[in-house]
mmCIF file of C-alpha atoms in Angstrom:
data_model
loop_
_atom_site.group_PDB
_atom_site.id
_atom_site.type_symbol
_atom_site.label_atom_id
_atom_site.label_comp_id
_atom_site.label_asym_id
_atom_site.label_seq_id
_atom_site.Cartn_x
_atom_site.Cartn_y
_atom_site.Cartn_z
ATOM 1 C CA MET A 14 12.372 -23.765 10.228
ATOM 2 C CA PRO A 15 10.574 -20.220 10.194
ATOM 3 C CA THR A 16 6.813 -20.005 9.515
ATOM 4 C CA ILE A 17 6.239 -18.391 6.278
ATOM 5 C CA ALA A 18 5.177 -15.323 8.515
ATOM 6 C CA GLU A 19 8.135 -15.374 10.014
ATOM 7 C CA SER A 20 9.942 -15.215 6.832
ATOM 8 C CA LEU A 21 7.793 -12.526 5.577
ATOM 9 C CA LEU A 22 8.093 -10.306 8.538
ATOM 10 C CA PRO A 23 11.131 -8.917 7.791
ATOM 11 C CA GLU A 24 10.466 -7.939 3.866
ATOM 12 C CA PHE A 25 6.910 -6.427 5.292
ATOM 13 C CA ASP A 26 8.943 -4.252 7.812
ATOM 14 C CA HIS A 27 11.527 -3.081 5.330
ATOM 15 C CA GLU A 28 8.806 -1.954 2.666
ATOM 16 C CA MET A 29 6.513 -0.652 5.019
ATOM 17 C CA ALA A 30 9.825 1.609 6.765
ATOM 18 C CA ASN A 31 10.534 2.963 2.646
ATOM 19 C CA THR A 32 7.128 3.628 2.283
ATOM 20 C CA ARG A 33 6.801 5.624 5.434
ATOM 21 C CA ARG A 34 9.970 7.484 4.474
ATOM 22 C CA THR A 35 8.579 8.471 1.096
ATOM 23 C CA LEU A 36 5.081 9.599 2.769
ATOM 24 C CA GLU A 37 6.949 11.901 5.151
ATOM 25 C CA ARG A 38 7.923 13.877 2.024
ATOM 26 C CA VAL A 39 4.694 14.442 0.770
ATOM 27 C CA PRO A 40 4.064 18.262 0.677
ATOM 28 C CA ASP A 41 0.530 19.411 2.005
ATOM 29 C CA ASP A 42 0.509 22.309 -0.260
ATOM 30 C CA ARG A 43 0.053 20.202 -3.260
ATOM 31 C CA PRO A 44 -2.456 18.056 -2.849
ATOM 32 C CA ASP A 45 -4.200 18.254 -6.611
ATOM 33 C CA PHE A 46 -0.905 17.759 -8.387
ATOM 34 C CA ARG A 47 -1.115 15.083 -11.073
ATOM 35 C CA PRO A 48 1.696 14.840 -13.684
ATOM 36 C CA HIS A 49 -0.872 13.902 -16.322
ATOM 37 C CA GLN A 50 -4.563 14.554 -16.601
ATOM 38 C CA LYS A 51 -4.702 10.691 -16.830
ATOM 39 C CA SER A 52 -2.957 10.017 -13.630
ATOM 40 C CA THR A 53 -4.649 10.017 -10.227
ATOM 41 C CA THR A 54 -3.924 13.622 -7.757
ATOM 42 C CA LEU A 55 -0.971 13.430 -5.004
ATOM 43 C CA ALA A 56 -3.339 13.238 -2.367
ATOM 44 C CA ARG A 57 -5.032 9.662 -3.479
ATOM 45 C CA LEU A 58 -1.839 8.485 -4.695
ATOM 46 C CA ALA A 59 -0.581 9.002 -1.215
ATOM 47 C CA GLY A 60 -3.964 8.137 0.455
ATOM 48 C CA HIS A 61 -4.132 5.006 -1.673
ATOM 49 C CA LEU A 62 -0.802 4.006 0.151
ATOM 50 C CA THR A 63 -2.238 4.087 3.056
ATOM 51 C CA ASP A 64 -4.839 1.827 2.119
ATOM 52 C CA ILE A 65 -2.694 -1.100 0.693
ATOM 53 C CA PRO A 66 -1.722 -2.543 4.570
ATOM 54 C CA TRP A 67 -5.481 -2.413 5.574
ATOM 55 C CA TRP A 68 -5.492 -5.198 2.406
ATOM 56 C CA ALA A 69 -3.039 -7.480 4.207
ATOM 57 C CA VAL A 70 -5.391 -7.862 7.280
ATOM 58 C CA THR A 71 -8.372 -8.408 5.327
ATOM 59 C CA ILE A 72 -6.610 -10.971 3.138
ATOM 60 C CA LEU A 73 -5.117 -12.445 6.092
ATOM 61 C CA THR A 74 -8.405 -12.658 8.164
ATOM 62 C CA ARG A 75 -11.380 -13.353 5.552
ATOM 63 C CA ASP A 76 -11.242 -15.667 3.066
ATOM 64 C CA GLU A 77 -12.662 -13.610 0.648
ATOM 65 C CA TYR A 78 -13.491 -9.580 -0.011
ATOM 66 C CA ASP A 79 -16.042 -8.049 -2.485
ATOM 67 C CA MET A 80 -14.952 -4.498 -3.352
ATOM 68 C CA ALA A 81 -19.086 -3.686 -4.625
ATOM 69 C CA PRO A 82 -21.333 -5.966 -3.071
ATOM 70 C CA GLY A 83 -24.796 -5.804 -4.835
ATOM 71 C CA GLY A 84 -23.049 -2.802 -7.061
ATOM 72 C CA THR A 85 -22.263 -0.332 -3.939
ATOM 73 C CA PRO A 86 -18.328 0.111 -2.979
ATOM 74 C CA ALA A 87 -17.789 -1.176 0.817
ATOM 75 C CA ARG A 88 -15.053 0.719 1.249
ATOM 76 C CA THR A 89 -14.126 4.320 0.619
ATOM 77 C CA PRO A 90 -10.583 4.743 -0.629
ATOM 78 C CA HIS A 91 -8.726 7.132 1.579
ATOM 79 C CA VAL A 92 -7.323 10.739 0.081
ATOM 80 C CA MET A 93 -4.960 12.270 2.050
ATOM 81 C CA THR A 94 -5.767 15.918 4.027
ATOM 82 C CA THR A 95 -2.608 16.244 5.694
ATOM 83 C CA ARG A 96 0.511 14.853 5.929
ATOM 84 C CA ASP A 97 0.732 14.159 9.324
ATOM 85 C CA ALA A 98 -2.459 12.966 9.579
ATOM 86 C CA LEU A 99 -1.497 10.553 6.455
ATOM 87 C CA LEU A 100 1.255 9.118 8.764
ATOM 88 C CA GLN A 101 -0.692 8.412 11.755
ATOM 89 C CA ARG A 102 -3.133 6.643 9.268
ATOM 90 C CA PHE A 103 -0.394 4.482 7.666
ATOM 91 C CA ASP A 104 1.079 3.686 11.161
ATOM 92 C CA ALA A 105 -2.100 2.409 12.628
ATOM 93 C CA GLU A 106 -3.013 0.569 9.373
ATOM 94 C CA VAL A 107 0.752 -1.091 9.193
ATOM 95 C CA ALA A 108 0.932 -2.124 12.964
ATOM 96 C CA ALA A 109 -2.535 -3.561 12.722
ATOM 97 C CA ALA A 110 -1.066 -5.730 9.428
ATOM 98 C CA ARG A 111 1.569 -6.575 11.138
ATOM 99 C CA VAL A 112 0.096 -8.133 14.040
ATOM 100 C CA ALA A 113 -2.206 -10.020 11.327
ATOM 101 C CA LEU A 114 0.570 -11.376 9.485
ATOM 102 C CA ALA A 115 2.458 -12.297 12.585
ATOM 103 C CA ALA A 116 -0.777 -14.615 13.885
ATOM 104 C CA THR A 117 -1.149 -16.283 10.286
ATOM 105 C CA THR A 118 -0.737 -19.652 10.390
ATOM 106 C CA ASP A 119 1.346 -21.872 7.553
ATOM 107 C CA ALA A 120 -2.031 -23.859 7.136
ATOM 108 C CA ALA A 121 -3.758 -20.332 6.479
ATOM 109 C CA MET A 122 -1.276 -18.872 3.833
ATOM 110 C CA ALA A 123 -2.111 -21.892 1.657
ATOM 111 C CA GLN A 124 -5.778 -21.409 1.891
ATOM 112 C CA SER A 125 -7.488 -19.793 -1.000
ATOM 113 C CA TRP A 126 -8.394 -15.941 -0.824
ATOM 114 C CA ALA A 127 -10.953 -14.487 -3.461
ATOM 115 C CA LEU A 128 -10.967 -10.418 -4.226
ATOM 116 C CA LYS A 129 -14.351 -9.932 -5.742
ATOM 117 C CA ARG A 130 -17.037 -7.355 -7.180
ATOM 118 C CA GLU A 131 -20.362 -7.589 -6.836
ATOM 119 C CA GLY A 132 -20.097 -11.246 -6.169
ATOM 120 C CA ARG A 133 -17.966 -12.112 -9.404
ATOM 121 C CA THR A 134 -14.337 -13.274 -8.633
ATOM 122 C CA LEU A 135 -11.836 -11.367 -9.810
ATOM 123 C CA PHE A 136 -9.034 -13.649 -9.208
ATOM 124 C CA SER A 137 -8.213 -16.387 -6.679
ATOM 125 C CA LEU A 138 -4.991 -17.013 -4.748
ATOM 126 C CA PRO A 139 -3.207 -18.693 -1.873
ATOM 127 C CA ARG A 140 -3.508 -16.517 0.985
ATOM 128 C CA GLY A 141 0.420 -16.057 1.022
ATOM 129 C CA SER A 142 0.353 -15.477 -2.651
ATOM 130 C CA ALA A 143 -2.370 -12.168 -2.226
ATOM 131 C CA LEU A 144 -0.028 -10.930 0.468
ATOM 132 C CA ARG A 145 3.196 -10.935 -1.772
ATOM 133 C CA SER A 146 1.053 -9.785 -4.849
ATOM 134 C CA PHE A 147 -1.563 -7.722 -3.846
ATOM 135 C CA VAL A 148 -0.223 -6.101 -0.634
ATOM 136 C CA LEU A 149 3.994 -6.189 -0.805
ATOM 137 C CA SER A 150 4.444 -5.756 -4.980
ATOM 138 C CA HIS A 151 1.443 -3.126 -5.148
ATOM 139 C CA LEU A 152 3.224 -0.989 -2.535
ATOM 140 C CA VAL A 153 6.318 -1.063 -3.973
ATOM 141 C CA HIS A 154 4.617 -0.083 -7.386
ATOM 142 C CA HIS A 155 3.014 2.759 -6.100
ATOM 143 C CA ARG A 156 5.761 3.990 -4.159
ATOM 144 C CA ALA A 157 7.405 4.175 -6.966
ATOM 145 C CA GLN A 158 4.828 6.191 -8.495
ATOM 146 C CA LEU A 159 5.110 8.727 -5.640
ATOM 147 C CA GLY A 160 8.545 9.240 -5.926
ATOM 148 C CA VAL A 161 7.980 10.352 -9.737
ATOM 149 C CA TYR A 162 5.969 12.914 -8.059
ATOM 150 C CA LEU A 163 8.009 13.876 -5.887
ATOM 151 C CA ARG A 164 10.358 14.364 -8.461
ATOM 152 C CA LEU A 165 8.360 16.078 -10.445
ATOM 153 C CA ASN A 166 7.769 18.746 -7.354
ATOM 154 C CA ASP A 167 11.348 18.803 -6.662
ATOM 155 C CA VAL A 168 10.919 17.586 -3.440
ATOM 156 C CA PRO A 169 13.987 14.719 -2.507
ATOM 157 C CA VAL A 170 13.509 11.495 -3.194
ATOM 158 C CA PRO A 171 14.652 8.909 -0.186
ATOM 159 C CA SER A 172 16.960 6.196 -0.802
ATOM 160 C CA ILE A 173 15.094 2.934 -0.707
ATOM 161 C CA TYR A 174 17.265 -0.049 -1.815
ATOM 162 C CA GLY A 175 20.246 2.188 -2.488
ATOM 163 C CA PRO A 176 21.430 5.822 -2.879
ATOM 164 C CA SER A 177 18.664 8.059 -4.779
ATOM 165 C CA ALA A 178 19.853 11.161 -6.449
ATOM 166 C CA ASP A 179 19.214 13.168 -3.361
ATOM 167 C CA GLU A 180 20.591 11.262 -0.858
ATOM 168 C CA GLY A 181 24.194 10.157 -1.981
ATOM 169 C CA GLY A 182 23.890 10.443 -5.239
ATOM 170 C CA MET A 183 23.501 8.235 -8.717
#
């Protein structure tokens, strides 16, 4: 019987590969594009997608993470400067996350992990659930947002779970 990590690795690899294919299409020349004044910029959204695999390492190697210990942000969010730099960073973060996932035991997956802000717990879940929700589902959500940004900029959207209107028609 496979371990939890062994059963999650194919899904992890699939979602990361789909995300990379989407990031490969981010235009360098429109970093400030946003579809609405309340929306984040293209450069920040693409950068956020490179930050998400970092969370996998954090969830799998720590018992908790405080986003603002003592009221000071612990980590600066990434903002894309160039597509090439974005892809290099994404690849490095994915590689580190994959190593952490492959090394995580079933017992560790069942242990609690907490996300905090200024010492206050925002949520606490078993590590495996936090990985599925806060990494994989979170990644899919923001990748879909990025697909809308690409469409609005007339950039072909890659096929993800089936053909896109740009690849194989729908």
